[in-house]
Coordinates of C-alpha atoms in Angstrom, one line a residue:
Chain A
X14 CA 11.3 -30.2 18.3
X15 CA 11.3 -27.2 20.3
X16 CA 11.9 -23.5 17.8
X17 CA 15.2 -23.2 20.2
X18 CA 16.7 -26.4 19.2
X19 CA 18.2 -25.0 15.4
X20 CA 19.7 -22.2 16.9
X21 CA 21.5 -23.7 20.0
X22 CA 22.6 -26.5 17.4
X23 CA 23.8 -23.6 15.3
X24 CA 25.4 -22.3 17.8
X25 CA 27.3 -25.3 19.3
X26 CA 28.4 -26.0 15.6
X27 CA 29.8 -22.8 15.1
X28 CA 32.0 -23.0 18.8
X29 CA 32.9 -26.5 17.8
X30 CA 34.6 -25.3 14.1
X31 CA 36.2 -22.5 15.9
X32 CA 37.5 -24.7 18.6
X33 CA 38.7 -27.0 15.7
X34 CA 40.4 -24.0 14.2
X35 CA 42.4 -23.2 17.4
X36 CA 43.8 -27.2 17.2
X37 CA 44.2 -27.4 14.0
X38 CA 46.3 -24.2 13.4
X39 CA 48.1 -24.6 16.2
X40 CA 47.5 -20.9 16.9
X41 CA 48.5 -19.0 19.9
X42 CA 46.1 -17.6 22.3
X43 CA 47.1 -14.3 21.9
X44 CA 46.4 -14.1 18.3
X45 CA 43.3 -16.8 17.9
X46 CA 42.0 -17.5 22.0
X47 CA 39.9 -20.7 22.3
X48 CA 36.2 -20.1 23.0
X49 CA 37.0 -21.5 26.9
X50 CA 39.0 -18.4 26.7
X51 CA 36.5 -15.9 25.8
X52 CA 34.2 -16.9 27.9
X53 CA 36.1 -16.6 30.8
X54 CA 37.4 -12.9 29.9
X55 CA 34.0 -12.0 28.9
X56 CA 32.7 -13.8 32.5
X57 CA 35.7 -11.6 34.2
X58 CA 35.1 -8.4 32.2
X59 CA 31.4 -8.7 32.8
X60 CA 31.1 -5.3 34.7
X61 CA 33.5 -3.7 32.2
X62 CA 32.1 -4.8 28.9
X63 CA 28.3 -3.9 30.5
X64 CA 29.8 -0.5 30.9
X65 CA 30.3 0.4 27.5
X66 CA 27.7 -1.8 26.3
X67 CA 25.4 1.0 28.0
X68 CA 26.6 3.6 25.9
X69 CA 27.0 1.6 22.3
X70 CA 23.0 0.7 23.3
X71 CA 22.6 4.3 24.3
X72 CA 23.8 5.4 20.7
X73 CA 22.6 2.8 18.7
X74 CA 18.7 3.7 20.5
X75 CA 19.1 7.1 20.4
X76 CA 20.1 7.0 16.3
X77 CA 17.5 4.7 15.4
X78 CA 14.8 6.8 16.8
X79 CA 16.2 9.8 15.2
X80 CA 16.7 7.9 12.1
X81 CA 14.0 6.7 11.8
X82 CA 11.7 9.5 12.8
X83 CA 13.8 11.3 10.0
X84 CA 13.6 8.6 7.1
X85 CA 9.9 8.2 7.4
X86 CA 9.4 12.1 7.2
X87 CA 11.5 12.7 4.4
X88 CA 10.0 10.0 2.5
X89 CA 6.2 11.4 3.1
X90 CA 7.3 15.0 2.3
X91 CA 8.7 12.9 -1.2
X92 CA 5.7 11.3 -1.7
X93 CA 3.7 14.4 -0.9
X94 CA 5.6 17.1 -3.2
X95 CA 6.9 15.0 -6.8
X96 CA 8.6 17.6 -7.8
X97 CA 10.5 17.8 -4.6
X98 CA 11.5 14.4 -5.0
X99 CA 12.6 14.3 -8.7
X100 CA 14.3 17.5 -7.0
X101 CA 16.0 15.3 -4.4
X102 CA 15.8 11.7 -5.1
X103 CA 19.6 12.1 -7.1
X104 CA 20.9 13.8 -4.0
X105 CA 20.3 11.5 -2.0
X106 CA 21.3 8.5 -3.9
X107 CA 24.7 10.5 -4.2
X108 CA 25.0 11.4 -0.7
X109 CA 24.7 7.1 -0.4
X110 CA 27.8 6.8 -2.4
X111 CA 30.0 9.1 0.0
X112 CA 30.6 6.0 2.2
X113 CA 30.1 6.9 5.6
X114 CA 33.2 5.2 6.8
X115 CA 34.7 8.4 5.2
X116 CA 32.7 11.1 7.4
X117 CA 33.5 9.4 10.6
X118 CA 37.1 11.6 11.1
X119 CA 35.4 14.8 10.2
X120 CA 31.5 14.0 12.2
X121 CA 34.3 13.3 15.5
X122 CA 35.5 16.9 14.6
X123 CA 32.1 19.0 14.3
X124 CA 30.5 17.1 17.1
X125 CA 33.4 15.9 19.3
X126 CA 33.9 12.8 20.8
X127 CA 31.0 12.0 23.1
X128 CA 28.1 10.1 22.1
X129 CA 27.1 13.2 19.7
X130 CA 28.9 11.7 16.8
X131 CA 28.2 8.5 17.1
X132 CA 24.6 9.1 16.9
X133 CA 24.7 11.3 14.4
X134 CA 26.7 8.3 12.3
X135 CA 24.3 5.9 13.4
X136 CA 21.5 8.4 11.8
X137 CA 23.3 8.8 8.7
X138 CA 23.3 5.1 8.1
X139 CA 20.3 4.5 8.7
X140 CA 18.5 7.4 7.0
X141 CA 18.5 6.2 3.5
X142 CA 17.1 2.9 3.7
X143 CA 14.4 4.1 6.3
X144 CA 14.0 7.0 3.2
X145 CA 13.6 4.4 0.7
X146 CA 11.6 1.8 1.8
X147 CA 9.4 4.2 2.9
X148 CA 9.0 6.5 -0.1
X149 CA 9.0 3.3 -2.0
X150 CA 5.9 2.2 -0.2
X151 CA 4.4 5.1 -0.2
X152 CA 4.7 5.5 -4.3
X153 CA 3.0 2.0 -4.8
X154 CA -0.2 2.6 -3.4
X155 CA -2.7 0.5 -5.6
X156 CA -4.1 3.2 -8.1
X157 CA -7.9 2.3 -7.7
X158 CA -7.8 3.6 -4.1
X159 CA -6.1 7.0 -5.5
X160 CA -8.6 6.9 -8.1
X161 CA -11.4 5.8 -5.5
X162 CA -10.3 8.7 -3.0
X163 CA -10.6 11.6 -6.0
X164 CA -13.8 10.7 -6.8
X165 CA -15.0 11.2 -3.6
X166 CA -13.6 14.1 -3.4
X167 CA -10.9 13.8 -1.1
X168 CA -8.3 15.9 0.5
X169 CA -4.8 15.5 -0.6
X170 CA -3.3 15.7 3.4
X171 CA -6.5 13.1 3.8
X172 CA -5.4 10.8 1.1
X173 CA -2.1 11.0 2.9
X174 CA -3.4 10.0 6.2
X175 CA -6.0 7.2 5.8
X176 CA -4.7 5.6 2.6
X177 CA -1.3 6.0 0.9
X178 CA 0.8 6.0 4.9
X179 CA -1.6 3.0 5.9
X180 CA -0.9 1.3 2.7
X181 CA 3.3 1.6 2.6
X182 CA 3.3 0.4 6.6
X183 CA 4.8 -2.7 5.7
X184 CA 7.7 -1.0 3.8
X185 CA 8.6 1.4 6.6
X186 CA 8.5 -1.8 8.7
X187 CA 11.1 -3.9 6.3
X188 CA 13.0 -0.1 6.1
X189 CA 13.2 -0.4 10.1
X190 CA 14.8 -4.1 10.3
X191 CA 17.7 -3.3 8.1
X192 CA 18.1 0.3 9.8
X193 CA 18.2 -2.2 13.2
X194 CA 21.1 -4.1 11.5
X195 CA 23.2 -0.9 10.2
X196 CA 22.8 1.5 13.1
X197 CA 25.3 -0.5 15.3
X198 CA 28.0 -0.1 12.8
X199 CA 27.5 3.5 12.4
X200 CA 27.5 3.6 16.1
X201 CA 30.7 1.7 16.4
X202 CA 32.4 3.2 13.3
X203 CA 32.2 6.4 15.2
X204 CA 33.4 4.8 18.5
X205 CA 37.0 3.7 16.5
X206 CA 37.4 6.8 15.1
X207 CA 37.3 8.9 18.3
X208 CA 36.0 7.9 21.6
X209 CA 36.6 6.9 25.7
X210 CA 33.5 5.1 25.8
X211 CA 31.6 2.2 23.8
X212 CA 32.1 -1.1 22.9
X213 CA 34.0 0.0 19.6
X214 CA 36.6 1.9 22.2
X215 CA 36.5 -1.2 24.1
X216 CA 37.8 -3.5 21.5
X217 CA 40.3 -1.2 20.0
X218 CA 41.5 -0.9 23.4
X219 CA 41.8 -4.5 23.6
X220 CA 43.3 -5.3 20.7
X221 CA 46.0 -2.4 21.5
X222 CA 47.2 -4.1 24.7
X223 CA 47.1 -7.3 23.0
X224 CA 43.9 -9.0 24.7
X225 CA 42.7 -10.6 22.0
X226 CA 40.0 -12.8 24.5
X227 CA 38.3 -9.6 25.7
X228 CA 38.6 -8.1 22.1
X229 CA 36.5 -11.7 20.9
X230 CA 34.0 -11.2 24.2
X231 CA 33.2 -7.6 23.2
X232 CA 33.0 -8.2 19.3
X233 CA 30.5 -11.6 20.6
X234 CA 28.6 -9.2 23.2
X235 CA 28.1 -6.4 20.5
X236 CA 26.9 -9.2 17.7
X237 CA 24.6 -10.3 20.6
X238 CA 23.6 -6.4 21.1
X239 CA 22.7 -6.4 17.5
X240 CA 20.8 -9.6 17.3
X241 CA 18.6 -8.0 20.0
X242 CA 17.9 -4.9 17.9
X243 CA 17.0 -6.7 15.2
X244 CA 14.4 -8.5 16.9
X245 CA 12.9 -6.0 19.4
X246 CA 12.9 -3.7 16.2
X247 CA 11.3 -6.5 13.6
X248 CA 8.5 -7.2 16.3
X249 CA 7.6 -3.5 16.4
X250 CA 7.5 -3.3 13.0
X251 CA 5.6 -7.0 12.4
X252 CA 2.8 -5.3 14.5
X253 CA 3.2 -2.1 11.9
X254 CA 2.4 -4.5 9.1
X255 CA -0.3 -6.4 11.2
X256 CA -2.0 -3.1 11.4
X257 CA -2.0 -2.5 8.5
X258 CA -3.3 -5.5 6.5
X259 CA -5.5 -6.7 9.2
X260 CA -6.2 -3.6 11.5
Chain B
X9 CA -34.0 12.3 -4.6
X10 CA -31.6 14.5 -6.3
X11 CA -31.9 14.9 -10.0
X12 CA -29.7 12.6 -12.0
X13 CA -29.1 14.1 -15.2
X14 CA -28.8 12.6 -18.6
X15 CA -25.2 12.9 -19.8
X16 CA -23.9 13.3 -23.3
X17 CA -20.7 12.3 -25.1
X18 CA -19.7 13.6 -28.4
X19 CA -16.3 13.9 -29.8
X20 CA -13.1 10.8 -30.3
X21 CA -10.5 9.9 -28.4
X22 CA -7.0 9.6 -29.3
X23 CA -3.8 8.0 -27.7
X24 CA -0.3 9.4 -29.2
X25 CA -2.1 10.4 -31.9
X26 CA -3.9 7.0 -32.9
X27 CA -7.6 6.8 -32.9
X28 CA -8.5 4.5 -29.8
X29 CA -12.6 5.5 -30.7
X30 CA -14.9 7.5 -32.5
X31 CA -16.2 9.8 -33.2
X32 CA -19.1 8.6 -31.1
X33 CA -22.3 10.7 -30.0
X34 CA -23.7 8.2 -26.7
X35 CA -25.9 9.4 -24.5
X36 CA -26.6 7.9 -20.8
X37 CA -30.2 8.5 -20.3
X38 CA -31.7 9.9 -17.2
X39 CA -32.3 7.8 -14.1
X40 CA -31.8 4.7 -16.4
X41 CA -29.0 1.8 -16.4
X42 CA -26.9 2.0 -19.9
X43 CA -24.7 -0.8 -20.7
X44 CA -21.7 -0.1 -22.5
X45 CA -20.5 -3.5 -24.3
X46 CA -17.1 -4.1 -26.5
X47 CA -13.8 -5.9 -27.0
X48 CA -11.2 -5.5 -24.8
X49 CA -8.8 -2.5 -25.1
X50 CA -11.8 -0.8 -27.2
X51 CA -11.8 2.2 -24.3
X52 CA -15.2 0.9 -21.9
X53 CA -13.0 1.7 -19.0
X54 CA -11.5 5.2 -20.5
X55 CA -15.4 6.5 -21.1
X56 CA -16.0 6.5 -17.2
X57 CA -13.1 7.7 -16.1
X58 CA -13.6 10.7 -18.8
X59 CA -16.7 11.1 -17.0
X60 CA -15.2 11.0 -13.5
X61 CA -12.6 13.2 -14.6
X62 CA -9.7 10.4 -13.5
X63 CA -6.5 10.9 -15.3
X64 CA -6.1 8.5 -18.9
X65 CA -3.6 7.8 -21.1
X66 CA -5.1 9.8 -24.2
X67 CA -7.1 12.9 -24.9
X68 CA -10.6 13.2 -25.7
X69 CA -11.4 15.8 -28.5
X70 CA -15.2 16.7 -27.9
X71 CA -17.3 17.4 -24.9
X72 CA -19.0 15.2 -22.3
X73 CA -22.2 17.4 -20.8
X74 CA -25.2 17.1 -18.4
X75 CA -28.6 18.4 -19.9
X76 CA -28.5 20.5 -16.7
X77 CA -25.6 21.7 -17.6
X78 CA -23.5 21.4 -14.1
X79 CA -20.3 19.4 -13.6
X80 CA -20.5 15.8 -13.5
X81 CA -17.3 14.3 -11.9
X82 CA -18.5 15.5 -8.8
X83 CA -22.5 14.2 -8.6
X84 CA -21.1 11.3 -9.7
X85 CA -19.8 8.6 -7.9
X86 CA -17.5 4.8 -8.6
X87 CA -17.7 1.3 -8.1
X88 CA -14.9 -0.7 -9.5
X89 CA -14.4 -4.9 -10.3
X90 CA -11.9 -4.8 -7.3
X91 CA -13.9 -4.0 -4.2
X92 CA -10.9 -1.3 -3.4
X93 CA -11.5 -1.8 0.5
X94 CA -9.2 -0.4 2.9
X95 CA -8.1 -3.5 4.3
X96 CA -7.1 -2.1 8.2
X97 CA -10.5 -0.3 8.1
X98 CA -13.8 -2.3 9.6
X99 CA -17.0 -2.3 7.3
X100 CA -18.3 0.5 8.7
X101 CA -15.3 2.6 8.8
X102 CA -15.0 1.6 4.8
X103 CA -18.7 2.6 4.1
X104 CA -18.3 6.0 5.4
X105 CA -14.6 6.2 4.4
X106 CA -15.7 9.4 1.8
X107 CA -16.7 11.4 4.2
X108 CA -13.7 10.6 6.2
X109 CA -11.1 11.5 3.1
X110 CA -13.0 14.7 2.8
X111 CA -12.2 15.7 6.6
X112 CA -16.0 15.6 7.3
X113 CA -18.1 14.0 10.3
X114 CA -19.7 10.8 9.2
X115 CA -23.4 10.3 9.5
X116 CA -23.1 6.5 11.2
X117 CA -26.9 6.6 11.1
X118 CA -27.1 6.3 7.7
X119 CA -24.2 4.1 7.2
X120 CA -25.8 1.5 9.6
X121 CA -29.3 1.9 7.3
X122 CA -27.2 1.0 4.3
X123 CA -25.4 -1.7 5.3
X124 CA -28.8 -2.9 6.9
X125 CA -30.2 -2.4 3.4
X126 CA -27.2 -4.6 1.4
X127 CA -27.2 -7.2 4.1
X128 CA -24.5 -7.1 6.3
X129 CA -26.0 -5.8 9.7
X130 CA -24.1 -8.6 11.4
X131 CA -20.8 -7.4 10.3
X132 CA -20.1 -4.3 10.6
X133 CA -17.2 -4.4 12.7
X134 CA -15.4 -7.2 10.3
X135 CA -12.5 -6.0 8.4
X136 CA -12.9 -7.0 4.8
X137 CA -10.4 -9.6 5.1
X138 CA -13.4 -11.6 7.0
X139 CA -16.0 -10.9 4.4
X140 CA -16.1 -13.0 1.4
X141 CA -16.3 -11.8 -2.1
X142 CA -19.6 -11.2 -2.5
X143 CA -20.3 -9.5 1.0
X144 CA -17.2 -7.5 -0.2
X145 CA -18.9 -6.3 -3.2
X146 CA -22.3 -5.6 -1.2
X147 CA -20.2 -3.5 1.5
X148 CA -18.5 -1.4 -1.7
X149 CA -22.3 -1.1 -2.9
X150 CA -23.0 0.5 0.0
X151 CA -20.3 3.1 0.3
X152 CA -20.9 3.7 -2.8
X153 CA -24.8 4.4 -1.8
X154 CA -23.3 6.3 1.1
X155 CA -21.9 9.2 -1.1
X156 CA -25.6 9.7 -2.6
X157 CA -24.8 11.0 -6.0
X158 CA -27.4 11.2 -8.9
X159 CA -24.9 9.5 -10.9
X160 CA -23.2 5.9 -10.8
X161 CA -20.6 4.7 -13.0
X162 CA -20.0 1.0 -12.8
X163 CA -16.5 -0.7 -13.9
X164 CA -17.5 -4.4 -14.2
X165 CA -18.8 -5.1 -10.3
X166 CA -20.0 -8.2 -10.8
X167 CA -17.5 -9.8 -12.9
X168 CA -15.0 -11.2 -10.2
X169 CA -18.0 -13.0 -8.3
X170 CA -19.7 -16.9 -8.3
X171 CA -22.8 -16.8 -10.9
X172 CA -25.3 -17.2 -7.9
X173 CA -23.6 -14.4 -6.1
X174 CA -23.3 -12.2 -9.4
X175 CA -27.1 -12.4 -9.5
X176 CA -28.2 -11.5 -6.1
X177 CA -25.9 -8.6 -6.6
X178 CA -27.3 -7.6 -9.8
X179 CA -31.2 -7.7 -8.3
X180 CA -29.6 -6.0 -5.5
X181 CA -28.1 -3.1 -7.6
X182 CA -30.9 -2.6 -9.5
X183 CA -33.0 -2.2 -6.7
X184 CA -31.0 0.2 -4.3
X185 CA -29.9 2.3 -7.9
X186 CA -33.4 2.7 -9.1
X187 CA -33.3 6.5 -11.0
X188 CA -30.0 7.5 -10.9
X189 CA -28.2 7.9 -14.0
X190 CA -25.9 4.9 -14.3
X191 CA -23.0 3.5 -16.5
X192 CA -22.4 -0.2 -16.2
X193 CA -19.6 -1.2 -18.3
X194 CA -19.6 -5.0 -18.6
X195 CA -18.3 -8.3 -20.6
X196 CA -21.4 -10.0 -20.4
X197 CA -24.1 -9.9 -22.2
X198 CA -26.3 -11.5 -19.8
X199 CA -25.6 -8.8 -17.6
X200 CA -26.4 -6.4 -19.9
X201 CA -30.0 -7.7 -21.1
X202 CA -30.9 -8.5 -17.6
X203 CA -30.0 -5.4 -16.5
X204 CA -30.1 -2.2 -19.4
X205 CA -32.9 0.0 -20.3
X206 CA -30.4 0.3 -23.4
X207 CA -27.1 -1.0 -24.2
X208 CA -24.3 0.9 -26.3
X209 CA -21.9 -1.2 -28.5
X210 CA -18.3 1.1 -28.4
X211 CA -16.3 0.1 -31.5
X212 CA -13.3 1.5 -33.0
X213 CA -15.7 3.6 -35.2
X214 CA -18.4 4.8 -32.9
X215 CA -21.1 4.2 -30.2
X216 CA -24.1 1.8 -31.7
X217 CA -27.3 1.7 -29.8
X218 CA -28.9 -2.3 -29.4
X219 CA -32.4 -2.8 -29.2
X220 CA -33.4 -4.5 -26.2
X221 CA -36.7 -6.0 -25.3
X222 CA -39.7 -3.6 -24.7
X223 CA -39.9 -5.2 -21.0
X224 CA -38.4 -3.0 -18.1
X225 CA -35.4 -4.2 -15.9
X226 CA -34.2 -5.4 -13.9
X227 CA -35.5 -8.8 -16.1
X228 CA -36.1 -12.5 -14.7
X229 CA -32.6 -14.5 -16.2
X230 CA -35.2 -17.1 -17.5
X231 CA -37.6 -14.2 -19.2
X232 CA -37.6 -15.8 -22.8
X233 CA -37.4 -11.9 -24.5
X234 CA -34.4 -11.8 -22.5
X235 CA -32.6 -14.8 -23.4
X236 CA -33.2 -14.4 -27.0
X237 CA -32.1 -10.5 -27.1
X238 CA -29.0 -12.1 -24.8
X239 CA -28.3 -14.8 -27.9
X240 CA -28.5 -12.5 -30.6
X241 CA -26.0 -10.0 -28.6
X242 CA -23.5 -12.9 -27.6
X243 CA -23.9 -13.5 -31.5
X244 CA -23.4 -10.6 -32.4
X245 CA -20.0 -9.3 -30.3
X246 CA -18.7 -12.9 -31.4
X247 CA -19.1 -11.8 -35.2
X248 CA -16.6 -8.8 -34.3
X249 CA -19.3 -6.2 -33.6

């Protein structure tokens, strides 16, 4: 069987229960549109929903880079100063607790409602599990190599370098496939709480003038977006790993 | 040939309080291979990394010295039962990886004589995931080598590997080793007898010389001094030292 076969059958399952919903509730189009429906608003809309898929990609890019460049870091200046990190390790797990649904009002205020904010939400998200992953990586590097390394005589920025960041590759690389996952809801928390542009505008927009079939295509195109992340991002990070077990 | 020093141990060691050993007064003679036999948990392990100055659980009340008198954690150098090879690194890059971790230029020369000299010419660009567990151990051999230090503490090389293969590596050892100042701490006391100019039983109550045969290492495993000295030793840590 070809590797495409599970998904497509996936797929046609999940339009066929959704199609059976429409039937068996009775429901009108305006509240639960048929997937014939979507598809043709999301067909007509192409131009439209490409449009502020742009700028949701734009954001969601533009935070995980920044994010990620941020997470990894913080989590080697952890790893490199203990004290600093027994020092910050409960601020950040607090900061995790403030849920970022929360800052969205106030990040729209300080940085307006262009794409700023929404990357800076994007960011936020995905700082901490980047941070974590990371640190945690970095803090498990078999002792005998640490032992190894002092023996030799080695320099703590050295040690860095060449064993403990090579070693915790694979836990940045699992950090970066969730941060793929959460930095389009950062990106599109931002978009309802203030924006013109962006597939989070887009669907709010929708849903205000009652076009729920667009609202479906848009939501459908942005779970797509995602999908895509997750995968361009979990092959970069696969070859991380790669590198790092086999060279 | 730089001069390996002979080191002394005096004093006990104690974890929370509770004796773990001693007192014990060992000495590792010059040039020579001492084996250091016990039970598990009776602090083998703990002795070298006192010597190498690694971090332990407990303290050590007493003093480890060189006859010269310099430091000794840094003319010595470590081999461990796990290879501890970078896995992303190539053989070479693994042999030469100290010089590397001290921000130094590697002499490739020598690294390529080395690994010439344990074997492994052929596969010097293989990352260690290609190398079986022997060539693993030869290629840790020869970044050990590679740091040239007068003094060698071995952790139980040979313990992970096939009989056959823990031989070669022994003959091996002895021969690329011969008069530094080493350590061997090992389980078996075929090992030891094959290998010691003396052995040192470590107990809960001190450090205990065992005679060995008058014959120099590295010893034929079939040498009948040998196998007897081996029996009575195997006897011996069976009884409970």
């Amino acid at each position: 069987m070809n590797r495409l076969t599970y998904p497509f059958c996936a797929t046609l399952l999940g339009l066929c229960l959704w199609q059976a919903l429409v039937w068996g509730t009775d429901a009108p189009h305006f509240i639960l549109p048929a997937p014939w429906r979507v598809a043709k608003a999301a067909f007509e809309s192409r131009a439209l929903i490409a449009e502020h898929a742009v700028v949701t990609g734009t954001e969601v890019i533009l935070g995980l880079i920044i994010g990620a460049s941020l997470g990894a870091i913080t989590a080697i200046q952890l790893a490199a100063f203990p004290r600093l990190a027994r020092l910050t390790l409960p601020l950040l797990v607090f900061t995790q607790a403030v849920p970022v649904f929360a800052l969205a009002p106030i990040l729209t205020l300080w940085f307006g409602y262009g794409i700023g904010s929404k990357i800076v939400m994007a960011v936020l998200i995905i700082y901490f599990p980047v941070t974590s992953a990371f640190y945690d990586g970095l803090s498990r590097v078999t002792p005998g190599l640490l032992d190894l390394a002092k023996t030799m005589g080695a320099s703590k920025t050295q040690v860095m370098l060449r064993i403990k960041i090579p070693s915790a590759l694979p836990s940045l690389a699992s950090g970066l496939k969730l941060a793929a996952v959460y930095a389009p809801i950062g990106a599109v928390i931002g978009e309802w709480v203030g924006a013109s542009r962006g597939l989070g505008y887009l669907m709010l927009l929708a849903n205000g003038r009652a076009k729920i079939d667009l609202m479906f295509a848009t939501l459908i195109v942005l779970a797509l977006l995602t999908l895509l992340f997750h995968k361009v991002v979990s092959m970069l990070a696969n070859r991380l790993t790669d590198a790092s077990v086999t060279g | 040939m730089i001069h390996a020093p002979t080191i002394t141990l005096k004093g006990r060691y104690d974890v929370d309080g509770h004796r773990l050993f001693g007192p014990i007064d060992m000495s590792i003679s010059a040039g020579e291979w001492t084996c250091l036999l016990g039970r598990s948990g009776v602090g083998k392990s703990t002795i070298l990394r006192l010597i190498l100055g690694l971090e332990t659980a407990g303290d050590f009340i007493g003093k480890i010295v060189s006859d010269d008198g310099y430091p000794i954690a840094k003319r010595a150098s470590y081999m461990a039962q796990s290879d501890l090879l970078l896995p992303w690194l190539n053989l070479r890059e693994n042999v030469v990886v100290g010089a590397r971790l001290r921000g130094a230029e590697p002499d490739f020369d020598q690294a390529n004589a080395l690994i010439d000299r344990v074997g492994l010419s052929d596969h010097i660009k293989k990352k260690p995931g290609a190398l079986s567990g022997g060539m693993r151990q030869r290629a840790a051999l020869a970044r050990t080598l590679m740091e040239n230090r007068p003094i060698v503490l071995l952790d139980e090389p040979f313990s992970a590997l096939d009989a056959g293969t823990r031989a070669d590596m022994q003959d091996l050892a002895a021969e690329l080793l011969v008069g530094k100042t080493v350590l061997l701490v090992t389980h078996d006391p075929a090992e030891a007898c094959r290998l010691g100019h003396q052995i040192t039983l470590l107990s809960e109550d001190g450090a205990n010389a065992w005679d060995l045969p008058d014959t120099m290492p590295i010893r034929q495993p079939d040498d009948p001094e040998m196998l007897r000295s081996q029996a009575s030793l195997l006897a011996h840590l069976r009884a409970g030292l």
